mmCIF file of C-alpha atoms in Angstrom:
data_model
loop_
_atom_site.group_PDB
_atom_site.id
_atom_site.type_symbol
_atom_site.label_atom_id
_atom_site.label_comp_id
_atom_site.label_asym_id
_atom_site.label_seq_id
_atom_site.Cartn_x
_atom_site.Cartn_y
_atom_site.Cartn_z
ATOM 1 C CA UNK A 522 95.793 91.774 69.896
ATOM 2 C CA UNK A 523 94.097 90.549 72.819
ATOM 3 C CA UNK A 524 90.722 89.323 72.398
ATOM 4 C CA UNK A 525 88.354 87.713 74.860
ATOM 5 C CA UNK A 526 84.660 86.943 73.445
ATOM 6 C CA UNK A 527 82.147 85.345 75.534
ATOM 7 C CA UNK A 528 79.152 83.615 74.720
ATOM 8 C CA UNK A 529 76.218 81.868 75.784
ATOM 9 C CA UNK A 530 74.191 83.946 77.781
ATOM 10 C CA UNK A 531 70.764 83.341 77.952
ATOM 11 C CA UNK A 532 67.354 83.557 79.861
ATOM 12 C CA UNK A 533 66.938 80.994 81.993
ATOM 13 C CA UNK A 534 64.382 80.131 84.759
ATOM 14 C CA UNK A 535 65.065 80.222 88.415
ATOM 15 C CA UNK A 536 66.620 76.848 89.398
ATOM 16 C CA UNK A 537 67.975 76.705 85.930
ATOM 17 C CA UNK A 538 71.530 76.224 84.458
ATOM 18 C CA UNK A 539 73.951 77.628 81.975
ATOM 19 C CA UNK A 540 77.387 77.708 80.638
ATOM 20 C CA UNK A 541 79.254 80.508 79.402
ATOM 21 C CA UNK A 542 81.722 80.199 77.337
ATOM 22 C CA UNK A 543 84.964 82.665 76.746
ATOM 23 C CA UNK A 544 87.547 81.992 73.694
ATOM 24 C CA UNK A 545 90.337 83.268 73.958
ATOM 25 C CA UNK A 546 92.905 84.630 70.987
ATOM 26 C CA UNK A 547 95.649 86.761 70.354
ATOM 27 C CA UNK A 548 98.119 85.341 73.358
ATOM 28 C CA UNK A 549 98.851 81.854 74.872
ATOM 29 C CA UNK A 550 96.023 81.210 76.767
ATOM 30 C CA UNK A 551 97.247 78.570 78.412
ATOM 31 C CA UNK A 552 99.997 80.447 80.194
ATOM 32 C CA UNK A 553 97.791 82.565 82.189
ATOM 33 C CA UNK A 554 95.156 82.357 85.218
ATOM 34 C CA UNK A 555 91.795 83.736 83.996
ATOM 35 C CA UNK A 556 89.027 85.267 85.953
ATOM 36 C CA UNK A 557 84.593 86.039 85.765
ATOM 37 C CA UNK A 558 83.331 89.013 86.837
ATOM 38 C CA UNK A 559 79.950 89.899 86.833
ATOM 39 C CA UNK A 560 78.439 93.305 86.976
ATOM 40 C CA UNK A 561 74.875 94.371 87.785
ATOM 41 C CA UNK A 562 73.327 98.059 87.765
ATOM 42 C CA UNK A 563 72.462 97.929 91.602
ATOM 43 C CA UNK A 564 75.833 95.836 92.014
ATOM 44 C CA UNK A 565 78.270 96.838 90.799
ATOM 45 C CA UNK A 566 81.577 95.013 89.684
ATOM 46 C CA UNK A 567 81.608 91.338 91.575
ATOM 47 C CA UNK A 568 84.340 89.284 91.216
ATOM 48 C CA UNK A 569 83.450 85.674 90.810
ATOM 49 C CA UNK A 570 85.881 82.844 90.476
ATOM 50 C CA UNK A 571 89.778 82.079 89.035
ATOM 51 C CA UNK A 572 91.252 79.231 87.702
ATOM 52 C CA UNK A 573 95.315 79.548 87.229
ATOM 53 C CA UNK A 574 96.863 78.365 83.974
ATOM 54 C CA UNK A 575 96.481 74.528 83.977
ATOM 55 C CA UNK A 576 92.904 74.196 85.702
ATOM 56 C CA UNK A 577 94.869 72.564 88.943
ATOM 57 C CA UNK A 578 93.892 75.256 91.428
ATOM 58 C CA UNK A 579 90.288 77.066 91.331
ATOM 59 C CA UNK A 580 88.369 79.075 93.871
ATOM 60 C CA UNK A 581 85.146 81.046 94.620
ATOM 61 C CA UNK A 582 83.189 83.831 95.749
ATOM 62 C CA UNK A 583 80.932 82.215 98.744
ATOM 63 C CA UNK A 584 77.961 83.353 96.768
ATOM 64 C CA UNK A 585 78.687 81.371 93.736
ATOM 65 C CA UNK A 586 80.423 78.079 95.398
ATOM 66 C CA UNK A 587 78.822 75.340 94.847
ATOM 67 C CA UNK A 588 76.819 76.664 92.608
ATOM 68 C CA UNK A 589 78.917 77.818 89.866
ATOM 69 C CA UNK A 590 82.425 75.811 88.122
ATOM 70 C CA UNK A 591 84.973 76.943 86.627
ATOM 71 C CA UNK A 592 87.194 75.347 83.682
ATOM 72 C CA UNK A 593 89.243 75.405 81.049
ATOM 73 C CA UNK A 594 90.197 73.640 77.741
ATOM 74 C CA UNK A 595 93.412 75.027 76.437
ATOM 75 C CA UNK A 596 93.607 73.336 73.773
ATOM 76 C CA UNK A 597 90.430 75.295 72.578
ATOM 77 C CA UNK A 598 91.725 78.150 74.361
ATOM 78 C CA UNK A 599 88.353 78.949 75.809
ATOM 79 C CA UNK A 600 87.699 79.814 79.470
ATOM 80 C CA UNK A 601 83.727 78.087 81.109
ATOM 81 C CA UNK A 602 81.457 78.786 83.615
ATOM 82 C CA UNK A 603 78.867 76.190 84.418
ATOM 83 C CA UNK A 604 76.289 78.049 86.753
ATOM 84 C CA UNK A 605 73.397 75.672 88.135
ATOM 85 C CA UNK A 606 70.826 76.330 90.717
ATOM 86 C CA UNK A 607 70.589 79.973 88.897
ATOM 87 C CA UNK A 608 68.840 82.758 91.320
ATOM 88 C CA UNK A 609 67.228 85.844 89.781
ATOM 89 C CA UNK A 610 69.880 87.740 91.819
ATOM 90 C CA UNK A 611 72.477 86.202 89.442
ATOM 91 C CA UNK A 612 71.301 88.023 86.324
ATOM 92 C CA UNK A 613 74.354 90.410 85.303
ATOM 93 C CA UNK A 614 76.847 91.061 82.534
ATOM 94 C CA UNK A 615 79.073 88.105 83.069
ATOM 95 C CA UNK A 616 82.839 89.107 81.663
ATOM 96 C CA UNK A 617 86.050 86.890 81.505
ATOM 97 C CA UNK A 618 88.579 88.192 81.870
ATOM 98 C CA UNK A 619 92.722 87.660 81.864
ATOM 99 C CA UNK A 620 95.142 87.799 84.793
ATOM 100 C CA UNK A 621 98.611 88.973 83.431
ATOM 101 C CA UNK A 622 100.090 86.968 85.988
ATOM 102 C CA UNK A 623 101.436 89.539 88.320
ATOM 103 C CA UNK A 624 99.496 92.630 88.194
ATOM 104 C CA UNK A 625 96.173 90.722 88.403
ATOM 105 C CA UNK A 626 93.565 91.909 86.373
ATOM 106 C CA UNK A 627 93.679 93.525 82.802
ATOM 107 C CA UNK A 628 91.623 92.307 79.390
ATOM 108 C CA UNK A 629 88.098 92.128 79.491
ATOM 109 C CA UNK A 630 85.870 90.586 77.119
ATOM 110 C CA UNK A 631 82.547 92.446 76.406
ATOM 111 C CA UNK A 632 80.344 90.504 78.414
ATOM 112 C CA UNK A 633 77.354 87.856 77.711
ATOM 113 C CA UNK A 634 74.207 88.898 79.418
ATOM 114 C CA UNK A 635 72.044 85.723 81.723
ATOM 115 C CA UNK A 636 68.530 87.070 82.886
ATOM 116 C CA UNK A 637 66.811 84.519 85.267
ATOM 117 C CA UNK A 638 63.153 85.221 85.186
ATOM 118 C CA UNK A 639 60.397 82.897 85.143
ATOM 119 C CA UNK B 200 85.806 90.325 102.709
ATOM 120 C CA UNK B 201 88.126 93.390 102.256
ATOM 121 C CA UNK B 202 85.441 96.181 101.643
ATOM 122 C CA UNK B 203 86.732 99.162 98.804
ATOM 123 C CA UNK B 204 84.954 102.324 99.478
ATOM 124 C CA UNK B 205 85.257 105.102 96.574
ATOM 125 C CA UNK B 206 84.272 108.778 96.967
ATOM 126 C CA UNK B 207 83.112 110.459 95.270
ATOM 127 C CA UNK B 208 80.657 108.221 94.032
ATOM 128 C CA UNK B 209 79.771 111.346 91.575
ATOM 129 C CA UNK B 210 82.246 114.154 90.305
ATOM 130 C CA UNK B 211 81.168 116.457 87.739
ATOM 131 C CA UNK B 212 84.191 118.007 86.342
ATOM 132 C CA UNK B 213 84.881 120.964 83.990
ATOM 133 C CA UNK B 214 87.073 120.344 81.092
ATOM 134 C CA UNK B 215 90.669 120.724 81.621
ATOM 135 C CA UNK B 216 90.480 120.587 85.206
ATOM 136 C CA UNK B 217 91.791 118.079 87.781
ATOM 137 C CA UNK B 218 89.481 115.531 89.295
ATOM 138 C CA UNK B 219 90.581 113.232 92.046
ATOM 139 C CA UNK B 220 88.457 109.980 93.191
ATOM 140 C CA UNK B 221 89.955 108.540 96.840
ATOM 141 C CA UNK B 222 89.592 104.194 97.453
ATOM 142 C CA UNK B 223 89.689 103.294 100.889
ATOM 143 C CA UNK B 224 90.555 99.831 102.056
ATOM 144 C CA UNK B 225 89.308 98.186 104.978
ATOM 145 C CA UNK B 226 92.553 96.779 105.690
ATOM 146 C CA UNK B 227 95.935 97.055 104.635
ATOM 147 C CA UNK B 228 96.540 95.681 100.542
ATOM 148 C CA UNK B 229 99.812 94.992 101.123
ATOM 149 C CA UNK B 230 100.356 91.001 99.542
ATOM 150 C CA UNK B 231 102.381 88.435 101.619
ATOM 151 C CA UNK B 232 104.465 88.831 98.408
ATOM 152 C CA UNK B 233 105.031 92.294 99.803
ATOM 153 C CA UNK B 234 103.328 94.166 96.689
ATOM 154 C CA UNK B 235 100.016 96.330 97.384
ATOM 155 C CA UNK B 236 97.750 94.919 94.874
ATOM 156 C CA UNK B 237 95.614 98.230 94.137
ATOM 157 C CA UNK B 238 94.055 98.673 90.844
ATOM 158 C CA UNK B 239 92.297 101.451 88.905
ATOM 159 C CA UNK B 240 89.725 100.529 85.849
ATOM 160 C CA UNK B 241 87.942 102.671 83.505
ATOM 161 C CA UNK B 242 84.482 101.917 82.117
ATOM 162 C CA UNK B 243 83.408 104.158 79.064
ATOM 163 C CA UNK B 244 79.620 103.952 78.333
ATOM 164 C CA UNK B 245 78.404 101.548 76.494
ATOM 165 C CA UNK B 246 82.214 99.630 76.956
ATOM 166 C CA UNK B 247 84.326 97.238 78.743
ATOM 167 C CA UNK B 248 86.334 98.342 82.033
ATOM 168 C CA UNK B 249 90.091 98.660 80.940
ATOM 169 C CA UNK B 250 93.019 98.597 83.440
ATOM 170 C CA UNK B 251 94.537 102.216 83.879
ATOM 171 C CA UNK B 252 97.093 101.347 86.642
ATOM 172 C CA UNK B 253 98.191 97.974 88.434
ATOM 173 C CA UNK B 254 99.853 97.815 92.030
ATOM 174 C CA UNK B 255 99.037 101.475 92.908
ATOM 175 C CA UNK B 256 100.789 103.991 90.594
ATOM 176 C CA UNK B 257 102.104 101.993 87.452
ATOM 177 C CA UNK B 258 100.213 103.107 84.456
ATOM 178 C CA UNK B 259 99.225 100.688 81.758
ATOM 179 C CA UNK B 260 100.615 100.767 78.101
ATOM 180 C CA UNK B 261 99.003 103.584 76.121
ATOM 181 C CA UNK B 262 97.183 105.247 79.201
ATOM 182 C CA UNK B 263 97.632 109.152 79.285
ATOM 183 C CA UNK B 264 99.942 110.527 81.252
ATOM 184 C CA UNK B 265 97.206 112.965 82.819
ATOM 185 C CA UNK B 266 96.181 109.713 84.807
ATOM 186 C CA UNK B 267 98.318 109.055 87.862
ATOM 187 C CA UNK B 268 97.837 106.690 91.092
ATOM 188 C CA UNK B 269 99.115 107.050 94.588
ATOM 189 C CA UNK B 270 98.613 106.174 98.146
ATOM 190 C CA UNK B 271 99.586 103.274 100.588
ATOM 191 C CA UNK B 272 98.086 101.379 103.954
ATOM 192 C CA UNK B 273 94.215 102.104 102.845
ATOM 193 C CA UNK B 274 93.848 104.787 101.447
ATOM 194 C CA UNK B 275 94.268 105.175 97.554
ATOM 195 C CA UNK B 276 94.040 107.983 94.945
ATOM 196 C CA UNK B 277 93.658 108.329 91.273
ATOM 197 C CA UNK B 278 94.031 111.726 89.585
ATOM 198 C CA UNK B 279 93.197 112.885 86.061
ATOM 199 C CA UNK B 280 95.310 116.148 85.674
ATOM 200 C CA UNK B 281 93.551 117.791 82.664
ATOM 201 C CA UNK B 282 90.132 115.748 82.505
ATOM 202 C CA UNK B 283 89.082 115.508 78.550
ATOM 203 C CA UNK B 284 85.700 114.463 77.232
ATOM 204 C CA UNK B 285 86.819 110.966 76.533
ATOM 205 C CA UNK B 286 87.505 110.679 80.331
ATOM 206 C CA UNK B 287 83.863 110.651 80.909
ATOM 207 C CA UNK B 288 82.846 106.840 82.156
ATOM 208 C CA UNK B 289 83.141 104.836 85.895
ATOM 209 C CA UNK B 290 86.186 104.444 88.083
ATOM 210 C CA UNK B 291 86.667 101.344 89.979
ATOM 211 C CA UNK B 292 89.243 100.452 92.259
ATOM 212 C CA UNK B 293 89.829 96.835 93.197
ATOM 213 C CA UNK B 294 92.107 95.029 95.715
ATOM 214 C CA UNK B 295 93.836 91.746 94.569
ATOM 215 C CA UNK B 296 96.047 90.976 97.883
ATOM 216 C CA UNK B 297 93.217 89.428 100.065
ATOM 217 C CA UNK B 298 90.594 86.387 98.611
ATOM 218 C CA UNK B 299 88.577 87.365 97.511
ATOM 219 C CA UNK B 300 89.094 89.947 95.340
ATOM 220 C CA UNK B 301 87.072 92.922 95.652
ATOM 221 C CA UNK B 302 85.974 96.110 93.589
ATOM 222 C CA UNK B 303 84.712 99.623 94.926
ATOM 223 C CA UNK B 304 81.239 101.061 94.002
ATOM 224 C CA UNK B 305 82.311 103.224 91.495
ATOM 225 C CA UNK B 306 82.956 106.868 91.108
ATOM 226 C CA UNK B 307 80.869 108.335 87.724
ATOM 227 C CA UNK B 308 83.103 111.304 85.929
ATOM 228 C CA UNK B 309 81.113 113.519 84.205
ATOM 229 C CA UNK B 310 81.324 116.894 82.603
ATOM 230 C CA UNK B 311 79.667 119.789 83.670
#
C-alpha cells in the first residue's frame, strides 16, 4: 500500500524557515517524480514544485522560486521542502504527493500544516 | 498560467440523481506528447484529495463506475450517475500539459 506521511510543519515567524519532510513507503520511491501541493481555505489547491526520480531536474511555481527547494534522498525514501523567507500568505496544508509517471498526479499524503504568524 | 475554471462551484444534489460539474481550460490541454492531461480529484471532509480519473475519461482502480469523465479542447466534464452519500466532498480538476500545473476552484457536492 501506498503511503506518503509528511512531517514537520510548524509555526514559524514571518521571514522564517522550515523543512518538511515526506517518507515515502509501500513502492520504489526512487522510480518516480514527486510533487507539493499546498492548499489554503481562500486558495484553494496550489501546485508547488516537482522533482523527477533522481533529483536531476526540479522546477517551481514563480511564487515559491527562490524561496522554496526541493529534494530528495532515496535512499531514505523521503521527499523535502526547504521553505525560507516564509510569508504569512504561505500558511496552508502542505501535501506531497506521487506522480505515477504518466498520468501525473495520484497519492497524497495527509498534509503537515505551517502557520506563519508573528 | 493555464487558468481551470469549475462550475458549479456549489451543487446540491438529491440522492440517486445525476450531478455534473463542467472544467474549462483557458487553452487547449492537449501535451506535446499528444495526450490531454485532464484530471479529476475527490476531497472527502476531513480527507486527502484522491485521483478519480487521469487524462480525461480513464477511471482510477476501485473508483465507481457511476463516475465518468469526458470532453476535449477546453472544456471538461465529470458526471456522477447515481450520486450516494459518500460522494459528498470537493471536485477539482487540474491540467498537467502546460508548467505549471494548475487546479480549478473547486465544485462542493452536497446533498439536499
Amino acid at each position: 500500500e501506498v503511503q506518503l506521511v509528511e512531517s514537520g510543519g510548524a509555526l514559524v515567524q514571518p521571514g522564517g524557515s522550515l523543512r518538511l519532510s515526506c517518507s515515502a513507503s509501500g513502492f520504489t520511491f526512487s522510480s518516480y517524480p514527486m510533487h507539493w501541493v499546498r492548499q489554503t481555505p481562500g486558495k484553494g489547491l496550489e501546485y508547488l514544485s516537482r522533482i523527477n526520480h533522481d533529483a536531476r531536474d526540479r522546477n517551481y511555481v514563480d511564487s515559491v522560486r527562490g524561496r522554496f527547494t526541493v529534494s530528495r534522498d532515496n535512499s531514505k525514501n523521503t521527499l523535502y521542502l526547504q521553505m525560507n523567507s516564509l510569508r504569512p500568505e504561505d500558511a496552508a496544508l502542505y501535501y506531497c504527493v506521487r506522480d505515477d509517471g504518466s498520468n501525473g498526479l495520484d497519492y497524497w499524503g495527509q498534509g503537515t500544516l505551517v502557520t506563519v504568524s508573528s | 498560467d493555464v487558468v481551470m475554471t469549475q462550475s458549479p462551484l456549489s451543487l446540491p444534489v438529491t440522492l440517486g440523481q445525476p450531478a455534473s460539474i463542467s472544467c474549462r481550460s483557458s487553452q487547449g490541454l492537449v501535451h506535446s506528447d499528444g495526450n490531454t492531461y485532464l484530471n479529476w480529484f475527490q476531497q472527502r471532509p476531513g480527507q486527502s484529495p484522491r485521483r478519480l480519473i487521469y487524462k480525461v475519461s480513464n477511471r482510477d482502480s476501485g473508483v465507481p463506475d457511476r463516475f465518468s469523465g469526458s470532453g476535449s479542447g477546453t472544456d471538461f466534464t465529470l458526471k456522477i450517475s447515481r450520486v450516494e452519500a459518500e460522494d459528498v466532498g470537493v471536485y477539482y480538476c487540474m491540467q498537467g500539459a502546460h508548467w505549471p500545473w494548475t487546479f480549478g476552484q473547486g465544485t462542493k457536492v452536497e446533498i439536499k
